Short mmCIF file of C-alpha atoms in Angstrom, two decimals:
data_model
loop_
_atom_site.label_atom_id
_atom_site.label_comp_id
_atom_site.label_asym_id
_atom_site.label_seq_id
_atom_site.Cartn_x
_atom_site.Cartn_y
_atom_site.Cartn_z
CA UNK A 1 7.59 14.09 -37.41
CA UNK A 2 5.65 14.30 -34.16
CA UNK A 3 4.91 11.61 -31.58
CA UNK A 4 1.45 10.76 -32.87
CA UNK A 5 2.82 10.38 -36.42
CA UNK A 6 5.72 8.18 -35.34
CA UNK A 7 3.81 6.04 -32.85
CA UNK A 8 3.20 3.05 -35.12
CA UNK A 9 6.80 2.91 -36.34
CA UNK A 10 8.27 3.28 -32.86
CA UNK A 11 6.16 0.51 -31.37
CA UNK A 12 7.97 -1.99 -33.55
CA UNK A 13 11.46 -0.47 -33.44
CA UNK A 14 13.65 -3.21 -31.90
CA UNK A 15 16.55 -0.88 -31.01
CA UNK A 16 15.88 1.89 -28.55
CA UNK A 17 18.56 3.24 -26.20
CA UNK A 18 15.90 4.31 -23.68
CA UNK A 19 14.25 0.95 -23.12
CA UNK A 20 16.24 -1.86 -21.59
CA UNK A 21 14.86 -5.35 -20.91
CA UNK A 22 11.33 -4.17 -20.21
CA UNK A 23 8.30 -6.30 -20.94
CA UNK A 24 7.30 -5.58 -24.58
CA UNK A 25 3.94 -4.07 -23.64
CA UNK A 26 5.63 -1.61 -21.24
CA UNK A 27 8.51 -0.83 -23.59
CA UNK A 28 6.03 0.01 -26.35
CA UNK A 29 4.39 2.70 -24.22
CA UNK A 30 7.68 4.18 -23.01
CA UNK A 31 9.63 4.33 -26.29
CA UNK A 32 7.78 7.15 -28.07
CA UNK A 33 7.78 9.52 -25.10
CA UNK A 34 11.44 8.93 -24.22
CA UNK A 35 12.54 9.58 -27.77
CA UNK A 36 10.35 12.64 -28.12
CA UNK A 37 11.76 14.11 -24.89
CA UNK A 38 15.43 13.32 -25.54
CA UNK A 39 15.64 13.85 -29.30
CA UNK A 40 13.18 16.70 -29.78
CA UNK A 41 11.99 18.51 -26.66
CA UNK A 42 15.29 18.91 -24.77
CA UNK A 43 17.16 20.13 -27.89
CA UNK A 44 14.31 22.53 -28.73
CA UNK A 45 14.32 24.02 -25.22
CA UNK A 46 18.12 24.32 -25.22
CA UNK A 47 18.06 26.07 -28.61
CA UNK A 48 15.27 28.54 -27.84
CA UNK A 49 15.74 29.37 -24.15
CA UNK A 50 18.61 30.36 -21.89
CA UNK A 51 18.92 27.11 -19.97
CA UNK A 52 21.85 25.14 -18.69
CA UNK A 53 22.79 22.09 -20.71
CA UNK A 54 24.47 20.50 -17.69
CA UNK A 55 22.99 17.40 -16.08
CA UNK A 56 23.83 18.98 -12.71
CA UNK A 57 21.17 21.60 -13.42
CA UNK A 58 18.48 19.26 -14.74
CA UNK A 59 15.62 17.42 -13.08
CA UNK A 60 13.02 14.97 -14.27
CA UNK A 61 9.90 14.16 -12.30
CA UNK A 62 6.58 12.52 -12.87
CA UNK A 63 3.53 11.13 -11.20
CA UNK A 64 1.93 7.76 -11.82
CA UNK A 65 2.70 6.75 -15.43
CA UNK A 66 4.78 9.94 -15.69
CA UNK A 67 6.79 8.56 -12.77
CA UNK A 68 7.30 5.36 -14.73
CA UNK A 69 8.44 7.44 -17.70
CA UNK A 70 10.81 9.36 -15.42
CA UNK A 71 12.30 6.11 -14.11
CA UNK A 72 12.80 4.83 -17.64
CA UNK A 73 14.46 7.99 -18.90
CA UNK A 74 16.57 8.77 -15.82
CA UNK A 75 17.73 5.18 -15.35
CA UNK A 76 18.41 4.63 -19.08
CA UNK A 77 20.15 7.98 -19.50
CA UNK A 78 21.58 8.94 -16.10
CA UNK A 79 23.97 11.26 -17.92
CA UNK A 80 21.07 13.68 -18.53
CA UNK A 81 19.59 14.26 -15.05
CA UNK A 82 20.88 14.65 -11.48
CA UNK A 83 17.51 15.19 -9.78
CA UNK A 84 14.76 12.59 -10.07
CA UNK A 85 11.32 12.90 -8.49
CA UNK A 86 8.88 10.00 -8.54
CA UNK A 87 5.40 10.59 -7.17
CA UNK A 88 3.29 7.45 -6.87
CA UNK A 89 5.27 6.09 -9.82
CA UNK A 90 4.31 3.17 -12.03
CA UNK A 91 7.32 1.21 -10.76
CA UNK A 92 8.31 -2.36 -10.07
CA UNK A 93 10.75 -4.31 -7.96
CA UNK A 94 12.37 -5.67 -11.14
CA UNK A 95 14.20 -2.39 -11.65
CA UNK A 96 17.53 -4.14 -11.08
CA UNK A 97 17.00 -6.43 -14.07
CA UNK A 98 15.50 -3.66 -16.21
CA UNK A 99 18.45 -1.28 -15.67
CA UNK A 100 21.39 -3.51 -14.71
CA UNK A 101 24.05 -0.85 -15.39
CA UNK A 102 22.80 1.26 -12.46
CA UNK A 103 23.05 -1.71 -10.10
CA UNK A 104 26.43 -2.88 -11.39
CA UNK A 105 28.29 0.07 -9.85
CA UNK A 106 26.20 1.37 -6.95
CA UNK A 107 28.88 3.84 -5.84
CA UNK A 108 28.80 5.49 -9.27
CA UNK A 109 25.00 5.51 -9.25
CA UNK A 110 24.96 7.16 -5.83
CA UNK A 111 27.27 9.91 -7.17
CA UNK A 112 25.20 10.23 -10.34
CA UNK A 113 21.94 11.33 -8.70
CA UNK A 114 21.97 14.27 -6.28
CA UNK A 115 18.34 13.58 -5.41
CA UNK A 116 16.37 10.41 -6.05
CA UNK A 117 13.05 11.04 -4.35
CA UNK A 118 10.15 8.58 -4.22
CA UNK A 119 6.88 9.51 -2.57
CA UNK A 120 3.59 7.70 -2.22
CA UNK A 121 0.38 8.00 -0.24
CA UNK A 122 -0.06 5.28 2.40
CA UNK A 123 -3.49 4.43 0.99
CA UNK A 124 -2.38 4.29 -2.65
CA UNK A 125 -3.90 1.08 -3.96
CA UNK A 126 -3.07 1.85 -7.60
CA UNK A 127 0.75 1.92 -7.62
CA UNK A 128 1.51 1.29 -3.96
CA UNK A 129 2.71 -2.31 -4.18
CA UNK A 130 4.97 -1.66 -7.16
CA UNK A 131 6.44 1.45 -5.54
CA UNK A 132 7.11 -0.44 -2.29
CA UNK A 133 8.88 -3.19 -4.28
CA UNK A 134 10.86 -0.51 -6.17
CA UNK A 135 11.98 1.02 -2.85
CA UNK A 136 12.92 -2.39 -1.48
CA UNK A 137 15.08 -3.16 -4.53
CA UNK A 138 16.87 0.20 -4.34
CA UNK A 139 17.38 -0.20 -0.58
CA UNK A 140 18.70 -3.76 -0.88
CA UNK A 141 21.20 -2.66 -3.54
CA UNK A 142 22.34 0.33 -1.46
CA UNK A 143 21.15 2.97 -3.93
CA UNK A 144 20.59 6.19 -1.97
CA UNK A 145 17.10 7.59 -2.24
CA UNK A 146 14.40 9.25 -0.17
CA UNK A 147 11.28 7.14 0.21
CA UNK A 148 8.38 9.06 1.72
CA UNK A 149 5.05 7.49 2.63
CA UNK A 150 2.59 10.26 3.37
CA UNK A 151 -1.07 10.54 4.15
CA UNK A 152 -3.57 9.99 1.40
CA UNK A 153 -3.98 8.06 -1.78
CA UNK A 154 -2.50 8.12 -5.25
CA UNK A 155 -2.80 11.83 -6.03
CA UNK A 156 -1.97 13.29 -2.62
CA UNK A 157 1.80 12.84 -2.53
CA UNK A 158 2.74 15.97 -4.44
CA UNK A 159 0.70 18.41 -2.36
CA UNK A 160 2.74 20.46 0.14
CA UNK A 161 6.11 18.93 -0.74
CA UNK A 162 8.32 18.64 2.37
CA UNK A 163 11.45 20.86 2.46
CA UNK A 164 13.73 17.85 2.04
CA UNK A 165 14.20 15.23 -0.67
CA UNK A 166 12.69 16.54 -3.90
CA UNK A 167 11.77 19.75 -2.09
CA UNK A 168 15.47 20.67 -2.08
CA UNK A 169 15.42 21.10 -5.86
CA UNK A 170 13.47 24.37 -5.83
CA UNK A 171 11.45 26.93 -3.93
CA UNK A 172 8.48 25.49 -2.06
CA UNK A 173 5.08 27.12 -2.41
CA UNK A 174 2.50 25.58 -0.05
CA UNK A 175 -0.85 24.56 -1.49
CA UNK A 176 -3.67 26.49 0.17
CA UNK A 177 -7.44 26.34 0.23
CA UNK A 178 -8.97 24.31 -2.56
CA UNK A 179 -5.53 23.62 -4.07
CA UNK A 180 -4.88 20.98 -1.39
CA UNK A 181 -6.91 18.34 -3.25
CA UNK A 182 -6.93 17.16 -6.84
CA UNK A 183 -10.65 17.95 -6.99
CA UNK A 184 -10.02 21.53 -5.85
CA UNK A 185 -7.22 22.03 -8.37
CA UNK A 186 -9.42 20.72 -11.20
CA UNK A 187 -12.29 22.98 -10.18
CA UNK A 188 -9.97 25.98 -10.04
CA UNK A 189 -10.83 26.86 -6.44
#
C-alpha cells in the first residue's frame, strides 16, 4: 500500500514511533512520510542496491518542510542517521519537549550525530524565526551543531555549500551561471 492509499488511515493512527509529542496538525503531516521512508523506501534501497546499512554511512537532509521531516525522522530515530542537514527547516524552539530523549543525555546525542548542520538565509521570513528558536534550544542544551546564517532568503541556503558542516559529508560541486538561483535552476539555465 502506498502513501496516498494509506494517508487517511495514518492520519488517525494514535501510535507512531516517529512522532513524539508534536501538535496533532503537525504530527498528521509527518507520520505518513516518516513511515514510508523508514518502512518502505530504506528497505527497498537496501535490498536492490549495494549500499551500507550502517547509520555511520547514512545522511538525511531536507529543505523547508523537508527539513522539518528530517528533524522528525532523525530526532525520533537517531539510530538510523549520523549526518543531518537542515536547510531553512520548518523547525521550532520546542524541539526539547518534542524529542525529550535527545535532550536527556546530551553527551550521547553529541556522539550520535557526526554532523548536525542547520543553515538559513538571513532574510528568510518564512522559517527564519522558528529556525533561530531551534538553534537557540540546541545551543542552550549543549547539543553540538553548525548554525550558518548566509546571504539571501528561504531558498538560497543550499547554493554553493561551504566546505564545512554539511559540506563535509560529500564532494562539493559549485553552482555556476543560472544554477545559482532557484529561478535559474527551474528554467534549466
